[in-house]
Amino acid sequence: MKRRVLLAAAAVGIVAAPLGVLAQAYPTKPISIIVPFAAGGPTDALARILGARMSEALGQPVIIDNVAGAGGTIGVNKAAKAAPDGYTVLFAHMGTLAVNIALYKTLPYDSKKDLEPVGLGGTNPMVLVVKKDLPAKNFAEFMAYVKANQKKAQYGMAGIGAASHLGGLMLNGMMKVDVLEIPYKGTAPALNDLVSGQFDYMVDQAVNVLPQIKSGNIRALGVSTLKRLPQLPDVPTIDEAGLKGYEVTIWNGFFVPKGTPKDIITKLNGALVAALSDEKIRVRLTELAVDLPAAKDATPEAMRDQLKASIDKWVPTIKAAGIQPQ
Ligand code: MLT
């Protein structure tokens, strides 16, 4: 018996020692950040901006790995199953980690059990954008247009459980319309098609659509927050424009596979805090309507609480709206 305990302890020692050593020396090679959507979109943009500064803080290159498809679930699953050694980090949002629990019958990962939070990377308002030549000039006309064109009007989204899916689902549900859904691997390719008039509308994160709105290539008819955005002062909130109670904002955060040593999470969180405290990054992202957390709110614990709060809010909301999982 005694011998068995000793053998077991020795075995634990053999496993634990390299992990401890690994955590102390970390990082000694490039770190991969998995973005579960296409390059050039909102998740990718934030990951690249924050990741570049994190790379400086960590003293190692950070490589963005776009693993897009299935509403972000392929990328999140790859991260959840990766070695817990700090060299695979996930940057994902509320859709792929919380909302889609209500939208899929089964998911290949459990975001609360299979991932460890590192910290919040920013919160984004969304904007209802329409193709330039859609006849509707304001939100009331948009609603009338979509109602008159049911089963013909088309909205773009980045797959089941994507942020743009949630934004569109809530909008269509509250307008009580049945429209065609056009799925993409991210809102970067969707936005290209909206600019060239391939579909009618999309609800996307402001960080992605603001430049195209400013250039006049698409039009904004409503924002998803309860307050107007300083970047679009003339655009009403969807709530004030007619859909009382419509409110969707999207948080993005860093996570690592479960089992990643705490020291490594602390180092990654330190690098995130360095990025969030960088004045140039704050100015740039604030211009794009990204709400960056203060360093004190970017802890792993706060990210864990936020994930839980989003699951607790959105899973019953989606069920109550009568939306069936697929
Ligand atoms: C993206 O990065 O393409 C978006 O976050 C997709 C989405 O969730 O709508």
PDB file of N, CA and C in Angstrom, residues 29 31 60 63 65 84 94 132 138 143 145 150 160 179 232 250 252 257 265 274 279:
ATOM      1  N   LYS A  29       8.707  30.304 -26.863  1.00  0.00           N
ATOM      2  CA  LYS A  29       8.498  30.154 -28.318  1.00  0.00           C
ATOM      3  C   LYS A  29       7.227  30.926 -28.712  1.00  0.00           C
ATOM      4  N   ILE A  31       3.536  32.202 -29.626  1.00  0.00           N
ATOM      5  CA  ILE A  31       2.219  31.855 -29.063  1.00  0.00           C
ATOM      6  C   ILE A  31       1.185  32.024 -30.173  1.00  0.00           C
ATOM      7  N   GLN A  60       7.779  37.362 -27.102  1.00  0.00           N
ATOM      8  CA  GLN A  60       7.694  36.276 -28.103  1.00  0.00           C
ATOM      9  C   GLN A  60       6.696  36.686 -29.187  1.00  0.00           C
ATOM     10  N   ILE A  63       1.109  34.728 -33.062  1.00  0.00           N
ATOM     11  CA  ILE A  63       0.615  34.419 -34.406  1.00  0.00           C
ATOM     12  C   ILE A  63      -0.897  34.250 -34.349  1.00  0.00           C
ATOM     13  N   ASP A  65      -4.194  32.706 -35.627  1.00  0.00           N
ATOM     14  CA  ASP A  65      -4.609  31.515 -36.376  1.00  0.00           C
ATOM     15  C   ASP A  65      -6.130  31.614 -36.580  1.00  0.00           C
ATOM     16  N   PRO A  84      -2.517  22.225 -22.818  1.00  0.00           N
ATOM     17  CA  PRO A  84      -2.660  23.345 -21.865  1.00  0.00           C
ATOM     18  C   PRO A  84      -1.305  23.914 -21.440  1.00  0.00           C
ATOM     19  N   MET A  94     -18.833  36.414 -26.793  1.00  0.00           N
ATOM     20  CA  MET A  94     -20.040  35.974 -26.094  1.00  0.00           C
ATOM     21  C   MET A  94     -20.897  35.004 -26.915  1.00  0.00           C
ATOM     22  N   LYS A 132     -26.392  49.985 -49.567  1.00  0.00           N
ATOM     23  CA  LYS A 132     -26.527  51.411 -49.910  1.00  0.00           C
ATOM     24  C   LYS A 132     -27.850  51.729 -50.595  1.00  0.00           C
ATOM     25  N   ASN A 138     -34.880  55.046 -43.133  1.00  0.00           N
ATOM     26  CA  ASN A 138     -34.771  55.089 -41.672  1.00  0.00           C
ATOM     27  C   ASN A 138     -35.300  53.768 -41.107  1.00  0.00           C
ATOM     28  N   MET A 143     -38.282  48.579 -41.298  1.00  0.00           N
ATOM     29  CA  MET A 143     -39.181  47.566 -40.751  1.00  0.00           C
ATOM     30  C   MET A 143     -40.322  47.293 -41.735  1.00  0.00           C
ATOM     31  N   TYR A 145     -40.258  47.742 -44.915  1.00  0.00           N
ATOM     32  CA  TYR A 145     -39.691  47.082 -46.105  1.00  0.00           C
ATOM     33  C   TYR A 145     -39.532  45.575 -45.853  1.00  0.00           C
ATOM     34  N   GLN A 150     -41.120  39.617 -46.822  1.00  0.00           N
ATOM     35  CA  GLN A 150     -40.808  38.409 -46.061  1.00  0.00           C
ATOM     36  C   GLN A 150     -40.447  37.274 -47.011  1.00  0.00           C
ATOM     37  N   ILE A 160     -24.291  30.036 -37.040  1.00  0.00           N
ATOM     38  CA  ILE A 160     -25.134  29.899 -35.842  1.00  0.00           C
ATOM     39  C   ILE A 160     -24.330  30.199 -34.574  1.00  0.00           C
ATOM     40  N   VAL A 179     -37.191  35.972 -42.695  1.00  0.00           N
ATOM     41  CA  VAL A 179     -36.350  36.411 -43.814  1.00  0.00           C
ATOM     42  C   VAL A 179     -35.303  35.343 -44.133  1.00  0.00           C
ATOM     43  N   LEU A 232     -21.692  57.763 -34.031  1.00  0.00           N
ATOM     44  CA  LEU A 232     -22.819  57.843 -34.979  1.00  0.00           C
ATOM     45  C   LEU A 232     -23.959  58.616 -34.307  1.00  0.00           C
ATOM     46  N   ILE A 250     -21.520  42.917 -27.378  1.00  0.00           N
ATOM     47  CA  ILE A 250     -20.716  41.685 -27.497  1.00  0.00           C
ATOM     48  C   ILE A 250     -19.371  41.847 -26.798  1.00  0.00           C
ATOM     49  N   ASN A 252     -15.583  40.332 -25.904  1.00  0.00           N
ATOM     50  CA  ASN A 252     -14.556  39.431 -26.448  1.00  0.00           C
ATOM     51  C   ASN A 252     -13.547  39.164 -25.343  1.00  0.00           C
ATOM     52  N   PRO A 257      -6.796  26.550 -22.738  1.00  0.00           N
ATOM     53  CA  PRO A 257      -7.375  25.248 -22.402  1.00  0.00           C
ATOM     54  C   PRO A 257      -7.316  24.985 -20.896  1.00  0.00           C
ATOM     55  N   ILE A 265      -1.225  31.620 -16.880  1.00  0.00           N
ATOM     56  CA  ILE A 265      -2.414  32.484 -17.015  1.00  0.00           C
ATOM     57  C   ILE A 265      -2.083  33.877 -16.470  1.00  0.00           C
ATOM     58  N   ALA A 274      -1.134  45.015 -20.030  1.00  0.00           N
ATOM     59  CA  ALA A 274      -0.202  45.967 -20.683  1.00  0.00           C
ATOM     60  C   ALA A 274      -0.845  46.521 -21.954  1.00  0.00           C
ATOM     61  N   GLU A 279      -1.959  53.666 -24.098  1.00  0.00           N
ATOM     62  CA  GLU A 279      -2.777  54.824 -24.476  1.00  0.00           C
ATOM     63  C   GLU A 279      -3.117  54.833 -25.972  1.00  0.00           C
TER      64      GLU A 279
END
